[in-house]
């Protein structure tokens, strides 16, 4: 036997359909929690920004949740959500996403300068319209920064689920380890990294599109 | 709840090579060494980049990409290529996990210091290094410590996967418990890791209270 190559390209070719299935499963289990986390974090973050006394307890709870190891939470959930189901992975990852996003929403909203808020009131904006047209747009960069961290971590965390039977691309790590065969592991690591890079890039593009003024301002600064 | 009593109430779980004290110690060694290495690598680099502004874009991009590296995958890959023998294969993925938050927060902390404050320091006649050590670092300290806390919690939580490739630490209970369908053991291990992570969180809160200058901590966030 010659030296075992790090990557056997023929293995990838033969197993491509299966790899695609794992990739699709991975994407669903990584992105559903981020979207759900954002939908839950927006109202909670709004409440935290409006009533400051709510903020500390909420963030404290979220910090505690964030410090729970994902593997541990997956295991504790197995009796409720079942072994090797998507829900076992999605539920904890939703909480992790919220733990990152709630502080981001609150920080974003409190970063709105007081004179901007007062100008909006003086211009006759109703509270709801002020929120939608003035405060949320100003909060977008901070919220998106949180969203980027949440998305990338979520993509990376899904693979831990492989240890409880459902980990998307993480299955390739288990498979490679059990057969002492590096190719699937390399494929899994590389695909996870590519997936995260693509998602991150899309969010950066989204930020440019949602906050055209921030790029305009930096261009002005460069010209000055 | 009965499961927890089954696990923690069994005297056999409190002594010997598979006893709780030794497993906690192993876990702390993995996590502590990784965090130390990550701090040694990331803090000077972050200070330098934040202070000089060189290579900032590269760092922010690569640090966010590094967050995406799956620890489990890196771990099995490194062990397959290097063999088990030492704990070095565990340290590599854990350091890779801990460096990004520390690096980004150190850099952001230094860069985010109020420029007027920086100019005032220069105006008082301080030189580059004195400005960094005497003004920028103390003001940026809360953010730097926050990065270290995030890294520490992630490392403590993730060191569990070391057990998957046959190493020790609290992950042993989780992996072995799962493999033998001994759920009290698996959940007991999970509870121990969570408790350890919370203890680390508390420790950092304490360090922050002691080390951050009161003039700085009066404000919530420096931007």
Short mmCIF file of C-alpha atoms in Angstrom, two decimals:
data_model
loop_
_atom_site.label_atom_id
_atom_site.label_comp_id
_atom_site.label_asym_id
_atom_site.label_seq_id
_atom_site.Cartn_x
_atom_site.Cartn_y
_atom_site.Cartn_z
CA UNK A 1 0.00 0.00 0.00
CA UNK A 2 1.29 3.42 -0.95
CA UNK A 3 0.87 6.60 1.05
CA UNK A 4 -2.82 7.30 1.64
CA UNK A 5 -3.63 10.62 -0.08
CA UNK A 6 -5.35 13.30 2.02
CA UNK A 7 -8.21 13.54 -0.46
CA UNK A 8 -9.46 10.77 -2.73
CA UNK A 9 -11.26 12.62 -5.47
CA UNK A 10 -12.92 9.47 -6.81
CA UNK A 11 -14.64 8.97 -3.41
CA UNK A 12 -16.13 12.46 -3.67
CA UNK A 13 -17.37 11.73 -7.20
CA UNK A 14 -18.99 8.46 -6.19
CA UNK A 15 -20.66 9.86 -3.09
CA UNK A 16 -21.69 13.26 -4.46
CA UNK A 17 -25.48 12.69 -4.30
CA UNK A 18 -25.21 11.71 -0.65
CA UNK A 19 -22.96 14.68 0.12
CA UNK A 20 -25.53 16.98 -1.49
CA UNK A 21 -28.27 15.55 0.73
CA UNK A 22 -26.16 16.14 3.84
CA UNK A 23 -25.41 19.67 2.67
CA UNK A 24 -29.12 20.43 2.19
CA UNK A 25 -29.93 19.00 5.62
CA UNK A 26 -27.11 21.08 7.10
CA UNK A 27 -28.39 24.29 5.50
CA UNK A 28 -31.91 23.75 6.86
CA UNK A 29 -30.73 22.93 10.38
CA UNK A 30 -28.36 25.93 10.43
CA UNK A 31 -30.59 28.61 8.89
CA UNK A 32 -34.02 27.83 10.42
CA UNK A 33 -32.64 28.67 13.92
CA UNK A 34 -31.15 31.96 12.72
CA UNK A 35 -34.40 33.09 11.07
CA UNK A 36 -36.48 31.94 14.04
CA UNK A 37 -33.98 33.52 16.42
CA UNK A 38 -34.22 36.85 14.61
CA UNK A 39 -38.03 36.78 14.59
CA UNK A 40 -38.02 36.16 18.36
CA UNK A 41 -35.17 38.57 19.11
CA UNK A 42 -36.81 41.56 17.40
CA UNK A 43 -39.79 41.88 19.77
CA UNK A 44 -37.72 40.91 22.81
CA UNK A 45 -34.99 43.36 21.84
CA UNK A 46 -37.57 46.10 21.27
CA UNK A 47 -38.99 45.46 24.72
CA UNK A 48 -35.49 45.48 26.20
CA UNK A 49 -34.65 48.79 24.54
CA UNK A 50 -37.92 50.40 25.64
CA UNK A 51 -38.04 49.12 29.20
CA UNK A 52 -34.43 49.07 30.39
CA UNK A 53 -35.19 47.08 33.55
CA UNK A 54 -36.14 44.14 31.32
CA UNK A 55 -32.79 44.18 29.57
CA UNK A 56 -30.44 42.92 32.27
CA UNK A 57 -32.52 39.87 33.25
CA UNK A 58 -33.09 38.96 29.58
CA UNK A 59 -29.42 39.24 28.68
CA UNK A 60 -28.43 37.39 31.86
CA UNK A 61 -30.72 34.49 30.97
CA UNK A 62 -29.43 34.48 27.40
CA UNK A 63 -25.81 34.47 28.65
CA UNK A 64 -26.56 31.44 30.77
CA UNK A 65 -28.16 29.68 27.80
CA UNK A 66 -25.23 30.62 25.60
CA UNK A 67 -22.78 29.05 28.00
CA UNK A 68 -24.56 25.68 27.92
CA UNK A 69 -22.56 23.30 25.74
CA UNK A 70 -24.46 22.41 22.57
CA UNK A 71 -23.73 18.71 22.93
CA UNK A 72 -25.14 18.78 26.46
CA UNK A 73 -28.34 20.50 25.34
CA UNK A 74 -28.81 18.10 22.43
CA UNK A 75 -28.61 15.18 24.86
CA UNK A 76 -31.01 16.67 27.38
CA UNK A 77 -33.51 17.32 24.56
CA UNK A 78 -33.39 13.79 23.14
CA UNK A 79 -36.14 12.44 25.46
CA UNK A 80 -38.42 15.31 24.34
CA UNK A 81 -37.66 15.83 20.65
CA UNK A 82 -36.38 12.36 19.79
CA UNK A 83 -33.03 10.91 18.74
CA UNK A 84 -31.64 12.03 15.39
CA UNK A 85 -34.49 14.45 14.58
CA UNK A 86 -34.03 17.92 13.15
CA UNK A 87 -35.87 19.46 16.09
CA UNK A 88 -33.20 18.23 18.54
CA UNK A 89 -30.69 20.40 16.69
CA UNK A 90 -32.90 23.32 15.68
CA UNK A 91 -34.37 24.12 19.11
CA UNK A 92 -31.05 24.71 20.95
CA UNK A 93 -29.51 26.53 18.01
CA UNK A 94 -32.48 28.91 18.00
CA UNK A 95 -31.68 29.84 21.60
CA UNK A 96 -28.00 30.37 20.75
CA UNK A 97 -29.00 32.65 17.89
CA UNK A 98 -31.29 34.60 20.24
CA UNK A 99 -28.48 34.92 22.76
CA UNK A 100 -26.42 36.75 20.13
CA UNK A 101 -29.26 38.68 18.48
CA UNK A 102 -31.16 40.15 21.45
CA UNK A 103 -28.16 42.21 22.67
CA UNK A 104 -27.50 43.19 19.04
CA UNK A 105 -31.08 44.48 18.59
CA UNK A 106 -30.97 46.38 21.88
CA UNK A 107 -27.53 47.88 21.13
CA UNK A 108 -28.68 48.81 17.64
CA UNK A 109 -31.80 50.58 18.91
CA UNK A 110 -30.00 52.38 21.73
CA UNK A 111 -27.37 53.57 19.23
CA UNK A 112 -30.02 55.83 17.67
CA UNK A 113 -28.92 59.37 18.63
CA UNK A 114 -31.38 61.22 20.84
CA UNK A 115 -31.56 64.25 18.51
CA UNK A 116 -32.54 61.97 15.61
CA UNK A 117 -35.33 60.49 17.69
CA UNK A 118 -36.51 63.94 18.72
CA UNK A 119 -36.38 65.19 15.14
CA UNK A 120 -38.60 62.31 14.12
CA UNK A 121 -41.09 63.17 16.87
CA UNK A 122 -41.01 66.83 15.88
CA UNK A 123 -41.71 65.88 12.27
CA UNK A 124 -44.90 64.22 13.43
CA UNK A 125 -43.88 60.56 13.15
CA UNK A 126 -46.14 58.24 15.12
CA UNK A 127 -44.24 55.85 17.44
CA UNK A 128 -44.77 52.89 15.07
CA UNK A 129 -43.68 54.82 11.98
CA UNK A 130 -40.72 56.25 13.88
CA UNK A 131 -39.69 52.70 14.76
CA UNK A 132 -40.06 51.36 11.23
CA UNK A 133 -38.76 54.34 9.27
CA UNK A 134 -36.12 55.81 11.57
CA UNK A 135 -35.00 53.62 14.47
CA UNK A 136 -34.84 50.18 12.84
CA UNK A 137 -32.93 51.38 9.75
CA UNK A 138 -30.35 53.04 11.99
CA UNK A 139 -30.09 49.82 14.00
CA UNK A 140 -29.52 47.68 10.89
CA UNK A 141 -25.67 47.66 10.90
CA UNK A 142 -25.44 46.51 14.52
CA UNK A 143 -28.20 43.91 14.08
CA UNK A 144 -26.56 42.60 10.93
CA UNK A 145 -23.20 42.32 12.66
CA UNK A 146 -24.92 40.11 15.24
CA UNK A 147 -26.69 38.20 12.50
CA UNK A 148 -23.35 37.43 10.84
CA UNK A 149 -21.92 35.98 14.04
CA UNK A 150 -25.12 34.01 14.71
CA UNK A 151 -25.25 32.60 11.18
CA UNK A 152 -21.63 31.51 11.03
CA UNK A 153 -21.73 29.94 14.52
CA UNK A 154 -24.96 28.17 13.70
CA UNK A 155 -23.45 26.65 10.56
CA UNK A 156 -20.46 25.49 12.56
CA UNK A 157 -22.49 24.12 15.49
CA UNK A 158 -24.81 21.91 13.45
CA UNK A 159 -22.02 19.39 12.90
CA UNK A 160 -21.80 18.67 16.64
CA UNK A 161 -25.26 17.17 16.21
CA UNK A 162 -23.60 14.28 14.40
CA UNK A 163 -22.70 12.90 17.84
CA UNK A 164 -26.42 12.49 18.56
CA UNK A 165 -27.17 11.14 15.11
CA UNK A 166 -28.19 14.22 13.11
CA UNK A 167 -25.49 16.66 12.12
CA UNK A 168 -25.72 17.38 8.40
CA UNK A 169 -22.16 17.56 7.12
CA UNK A 170 -20.99 16.52 10.58
CA UNK A 171 -21.94 12.97 9.63
CA UNK A 172 -18.89 13.01 7.34
CA UNK A 173 -16.61 13.54 10.37
CA UNK A 174 -18.06 10.51 12.17
CA UNK A 175 -17.90 8.45 8.99
CA UNK A 176 -14.27 9.40 8.31
CA UNK A 177 -13.23 8.80 11.89
CA UNK A 178 -14.86 5.39 12.15
CA UNK A 179 -13.16 4.22 8.95
CA UNK A 180 -9.92 6.12 9.66
CA UNK A 181 -10.33 7.70 6.23
CA UNK A 182 -9.57 11.44 5.91
CA UNK A 183 -11.39 12.29 2.66
CA UNK A 184 -14.93 12.67 4.10
CA UNK A 185 -13.57 14.77 6.97
CA UNK A 186 -11.79 17.14 4.61
CA UNK A 187 -14.92 17.38 2.44
CA UNK A 188 -17.02 18.17 5.53
CA UNK A 189 -14.66 20.85 6.86
CA UNK A 190 -14.25 22.51 3.46
CA UNK A 191 -17.97 22.49 2.63
CA UNK A 192 -18.84 23.90 6.07
CA UNK A 193 -16.31 26.69 5.60
CA UNK A 194 -17.58 27.47 2.09
CA UNK A 195 -21.19 27.47 3.31
CA UNK A 196 -20.31 29.91 6.09
CA UNK A 197 -18.30 32.15 3.76
CA UNK A 198 -21.18 32.33 1.25
CA UNK A 199 -23.73 33.10 3.98
CA UNK A 200 -21.45 35.75 5.47
CA UNK A 201 -20.88 37.35 2.08
CA UNK A 202 -24.63 37.47 1.40
CA UNK A 203 -25.16 39.26 4.72
CA UNK A 204 -22.44 41.80 3.91
CA UNK A 205 -24.11 42.44 0.55
CA UNK A 206 -27.47 42.74 2.33
CA UNK A 207 -26.01 45.32 4.67
CA UNK A 208 -24.72 47.45 1.78
CA UNK A 209 -28.12 47.20 0.13
CA UNK A 210 -30.08 48.01 3.31
CA UNK A 211 -27.85 50.88 4.46
CA UNK A 212 -26.70 52.69 1.32
CA UNK A 213 -25.85 55.76 3.40
CA UNK A 214 -23.03 54.01 5.29
CA UNK A 215 -21.03 53.36 2.12
CA UNK A 216 -21.85 56.85 0.84
CA UNK A 217 -20.55 58.33 4.07
CA UNK A 218 -17.27 56.41 3.94
CA UNK A 219 -16.80 57.50 0.34
CA UNK A 220 -17.25 61.11 1.42
CA UNK A 221 -14.72 60.58 4.19
CA UNK A 222 -12.21 59.12 1.74
CA UNK A 223 -12.69 62.05 -0.62
CA UNK A 224 -12.24 64.56 2.18
CA UNK B 1 -34.13 14.54 38.30
CA UNK B 2 -33.80 10.92 39.43
CA UNK B 3 -31.18 10.53 36.75
CA UNK B 4 -29.06 13.21 38.33
CA UNK B 5 -29.30 11.48 41.72
CA UNK B 6 -28.34 8.19 40.07
CA UNK B 7 -25.20 9.74 38.68
CA UNK B 8 -24.09 12.18 41.34
CA UNK B 9 -25.24 9.98 44.23
CA UNK B 10 -23.04 7.06 43.20
CA UNK B 11 -19.85 7.12 45.30
CA UNK B 12 -18.00 5.21 42.56
CA UNK B 13 -18.28 8.31 40.37
CA UNK B 14 -16.29 10.44 42.79
CA UNK B 15 -12.93 8.64 42.82
CA UNK B 16 -10.45 6.86 40.55
CA UNK B 17 -9.33 7.62 36.99
CA UNK B 18 -12.94 7.99 35.79
CA UNK B 19 -13.98 9.97 38.87
CA UNK B 20 -15.54 13.42 38.66
CA UNK B 21 -12.62 15.36 40.27
CA UNK B 22 -10.06 13.96 37.81
CA UNK B 23 -12.32 14.47 34.79
CA UNK B 24 -12.97 18.07 35.81
CA UNK B 25 -9.22 18.58 36.16
CA UNK B 26 -8.55 17.10 32.69
CA UNK B 27 -11.25 19.30 31.24
CA UNK B 28 -9.76 22.38 32.87
CA UNK B 29 -6.29 21.49 31.54
CA UNK B 30 -7.57 21.20 27.94
CA UNK B 31 -9.57 24.40 28.19
CA UNK B 32 -7.00 26.39 30.18
CA UNK B 33 -4.05 25.55 27.92
CA UNK B 34 -6.04 26.31 24.77
CA UNK B 35 -7.24 29.62 26.14
CA UNK B 36 -3.74 30.58 27.28
CA UNK B 37 -2.26 29.80 23.86
CA UNK B 38 -5.05 31.72 22.15
CA UNK B 39 -4.51 34.77 24.38
CA UNK B 40 -0.75 34.69 23.73
CA UNK B 41 -1.40 34.58 19.98
CA UNK B 42 -4.39 36.88 19.63
CA UNK B 43 -3.91 39.71 22.12
CA UNK B 44 -0.54 41.03 20.86
CA UNK B 45 -1.71 40.68 17.26
CA UNK B 46 -4.98 42.46 18.02
CA UNK B 47 -3.19 45.25 19.89
CA UNK B 48 -0.74 45.74 17.04
CA UNK B 49 -3.42 45.76 14.35
CA UNK B 50 -5.73 48.00 16.36
CA UNK B 51 -2.91 50.44 17.12
CA UNK B 52 -1.31 50.59 13.67
CA UNK B 53 -4.40 49.87 11.56
CA UNK B 54 -2.39 47.49 9.38
CA UNK B 55 -4.07 44.35 8.07
CA UNK B 56 -7.40 45.16 9.71
CA UNK B 57 -9.63 44.04 6.85
CA UNK B 58 -7.79 40.75 6.54
CA UNK B 59 -8.20 40.02 10.25
CA UNK B 60 -11.90 40.79 10.42
CA UNK B 61 -12.61 38.64 7.36
CA UNK B 62 -10.45 35.69 8.34
CA UNK B 63 -11.61 35.77 11.95
CA UNK B 64 -15.24 35.51 10.93
CA UNK B 65 -14.35 32.69 8.54
CA UNK B 66 -12.45 30.88 11.30
CA UNK B 67 -15.60 30.91 13.42
CA UNK B 68 -17.10 28.61 10.82
CA UNK B 69 -14.52 25.86 11.20
CA UNK B 70 -16.26 22.87 12.78
CA UNK B 71 -14.28 21.82 15.84
CA UNK B 72 -15.35 18.19 15.62
CA UNK B 73 -14.13 17.96 12.02
CA UNK B 74 -10.81 19.66 12.77
CA UNK B 75 -10.30 17.42 15.78
CA UNK B 76 -10.82 14.10 13.99
CA UNK B 77 -8.75 15.31 11.04
CA UNK B 78 -5.81 16.40 13.20
CA UNK B 79 -5.92 13.17 15.21
CA UNK B 80 -6.06 11.06 12.04
CA UNK B 81 -3.01 12.85 10.65
CA UNK B 82 -0.99 13.21 13.88
CA UNK B 83 -2.11 10.28 16.01
CA UNK B 84 -3.42 10.56 19.59
CA UNK B 85 -0.39 10.19 21.91
CA UNK B 86 -0.35 13.76 23.26
CA UNK B 87 -3.02 16.39 23.87
CA UNK B 88 -1.68 18.59 21.05
CA UNK B 89 -4.40 17.41 18.60
CA UNK B 90 -7.07 18.69 21.01
CA UNK B 91 -5.35 22.01 21.49
CA UNK B 92 -5.20 22.88 17.77
CA UNK B 93 -8.98 22.98 17.12
CA UNK B 94 -9.68 24.58 20.51
CA UNK B 95 -7.12 27.34 19.91
CA UNK B 96 -8.62 27.87 16.45
CA UNK B 97 -11.97 28.29 18.21
CA UNK B 98 -10.68 30.72 20.85
CA UNK B 99 -8.54 33.02 18.71
CA UNK B 100 -11.26 34.77 16.62
CA UNK B 101 -13.33 36.30 19.46
CA UNK B 102 -10.21 37.44 21.35
CA UNK B 103 -8.55 38.86 18.24
CA UNK B 104 -11.63 40.68 16.98
CA UNK B 105 -12.52 42.14 20.38
CA UNK B 106 -8.96 43.28 21.08
CA UNK B 107 -8.76 44.93 17.69
CA UNK B 108 -12.23 46.50 17.95
CA UNK B 109 -11.53 47.62 21.50
CA UNK B 110 -8.33 49.45 20.58
CA UNK B 111 -9.70 50.87 17.36
CA UNK B 112 -12.88 52.04 19.08
CA UNK B 113 -11.13 54.23 21.64
CA UNK B 114 -12.32 57.82 21.32
CA UNK B 115 -9.84 59.53 18.93
CA UNK B 116 -9.92 62.67 21.08
CA UNK B 117 -8.65 60.62 24.02
CA UNK B 118 -5.88 59.22 21.87
CA UNK B 119 -4.92 62.66 20.59
CA UNK B 120 -4.94 64.05 24.13
CA UNK B 121 -2.49 61.33 25.18
CA UNK B 122 -0.19 62.18 22.30
CA UNK B 123 -0.60 65.86 23.09
CA UNK B 124 0.57 65.21 26.66
CA UNK B 125 3.82 63.93 25.17
CA UNK B 126 3.26 60.17 25.49
CA UNK B 127 4.90 58.02 22.84
CA UNK B 128 3.22 55.31 20.75
CA UNK B 129 3.86 52.47 23.16
CA UNK B 130 2.96 54.55 26.23
CA UNK B 131 -0.29 55.60 24.61
CA UNK B 132 -1.09 51.96 23.89
CA UNK B 133 -0.20 50.67 27.35
CA UNK B 134 -1.34 53.62 29.43
CA UNK B 135 -4.48 54.76 27.65
CA UNK B 136 -5.72 52.49 24.90
CA UNK B 137 -5.46 49.13 26.70
CA UNK B 138 -7.17 50.26 29.95
CA UNK B 139 -10.00 51.87 27.99
CA UNK B 140 -10.37 48.83 25.72
CA UNK B 141 -10.07 46.33 28.58
CA UNK B 142 -13.80 45.61 29.03
CA UNK B 143 -14.12 44.62 25.36
CA UNK B 144 -10.90 42.58 25.44
CA UNK B 145 -12.10 40.72 28.54
CA UNK B 146 -15.47 40.15 26.91
CA UNK B 147 -13.69 38.49 23.98
CA UNK B 148 -11.73 36.29 26.36
CA UNK B 149 -14.89 35.37 28.24
CA UNK B 150 -16.68 34.38 25.04
CA UNK B 151 -13.65 32.32 24.02
CA UNK B 152 -13.36 30.67 27.43
CA UNK B 153 -17.01 29.65 27.51
CA UNK B 154 -16.84 28.23 24.00
CA UNK B 155 -13.65 26.34 24.77
CA UNK B 156 -15.04 24.85 27.99
CA UNK B 157 -18.20 23.80 26.18
CA UNK B 158 -16.39 22.42 23.15
CA UNK B 159 -13.60 20.57 24.98
CA UNK B 160 -16.23 17.85 25.43
CA UNK B 161 -15.59 16.62 21.88
CA UNK B 162 -12.05 15.58 22.90
CA UNK B 163 -13.63 12.47 24.37
CA UNK B 164 -14.86 11.42 20.95
CA UNK B 165 -11.29 10.59 19.88
CA UNK B 166 -10.58 8.73 23.11
CA UNK B 167 -9.21 11.53 25.28
CA UNK B 168 -10.38 12.48 28.77
CA UNK B 169 -12.27 15.41 30.17
CA UNK B 170 -15.95 15.68 31.02
CA UNK B 171 -16.91 14.66 27.49
CA UNK B 172 -16.04 11.08 28.52
CA UNK B 173 -19.27 10.84 30.53
CA UNK B 174 -21.31 12.21 27.63
CA UNK B 175 -19.76 10.06 24.90
CA UNK B 176 -19.58 6.89 27.02
CA UNK B 177 -23.05 7.47 28.40
CA UNK B 178 -24.46 7.82 24.90
CA UNK B 179 -22.56 4.78 23.60
CA UNK B 180 -23.81 2.52 26.41
CA UNK B 181 -27.30 4.09 26.56
CA UNK B 182 -26.48 5.16 30.13
CA UNK B 183 -28.45 8.42 30.05
CA UNK B 184 -27.90 9.37 33.71
CA UNK B 185 -24.17 9.35 32.93
CA UNK B 186 -24.53 11.39 29.73
CA UNK B 187 -26.79 13.97 31.35
CA UNK B 188 -24.62 14.09 34.47
CA UNK B 189 -21.65 14.92 32.26
CA UNK B 190 -23.66 17.56 30.42
CA UNK B 191 -24.69 19.17 33.71
CA UNK B 192 -21.07 19.23 34.89
CA UNK B 193 -19.90 20.96 31.70
CA UNK B 194 -22.67 23.52 31.96
CA UNK B 195 -21.79 24.18 35.61
CA UNK B 196 -18.15 24.63 34.67
CA UNK B 197 -19.07 27.07 31.90
CA UNK B 198 -21.18 29.09 34.33
CA UNK B 199 -18.32 29.12 36.85
CA UNK B 200 -16.01 30.46 34.13
CA UNK B 201 -18.57 33.15 33.34
CA UNK B 202 -18.70 34.15 37.00
CA UNK B 203 -14.91 34.17 37.24
CA UNK B 204 -14.63 36.56 34.32
CA UNK B 205 -17.27 38.87 35.77
CA UNK B 206 -15.10 39.02 38.91
CA UNK B 207 -11.88 39.64 36.97
CA UNK B 208 -13.61 42.41 35.06
CA UNK B 209 -14.81 44.08 38.25
CA UNK B 210 -11.31 43.97 39.75
CA UNK B 211 -9.20 44.89 36.72
CA UNK B 212 -11.22 47.49 34.85
CA UNK B 213 -10.47 51.02 35.93
CA UNK B 214 -13.50 52.61 37.64
CA UNK B 215 -13.28 55.61 35.34
CA UNK B 216 -13.80 53.29 32.41
CA UNK B 217 -16.44 50.97 33.82
CA UNK B 218 -18.70 53.92 34.61
CA UNK B 219 -19.74 53.90 30.98
CA UNK B 220 -21.40 50.82 29.58
CA UNK B 221 -19.71 50.64 26.24
CA UNK B 222 -16.97 52.60 24.56
CA UNK B 223 -17.54 53.15 20.91
#
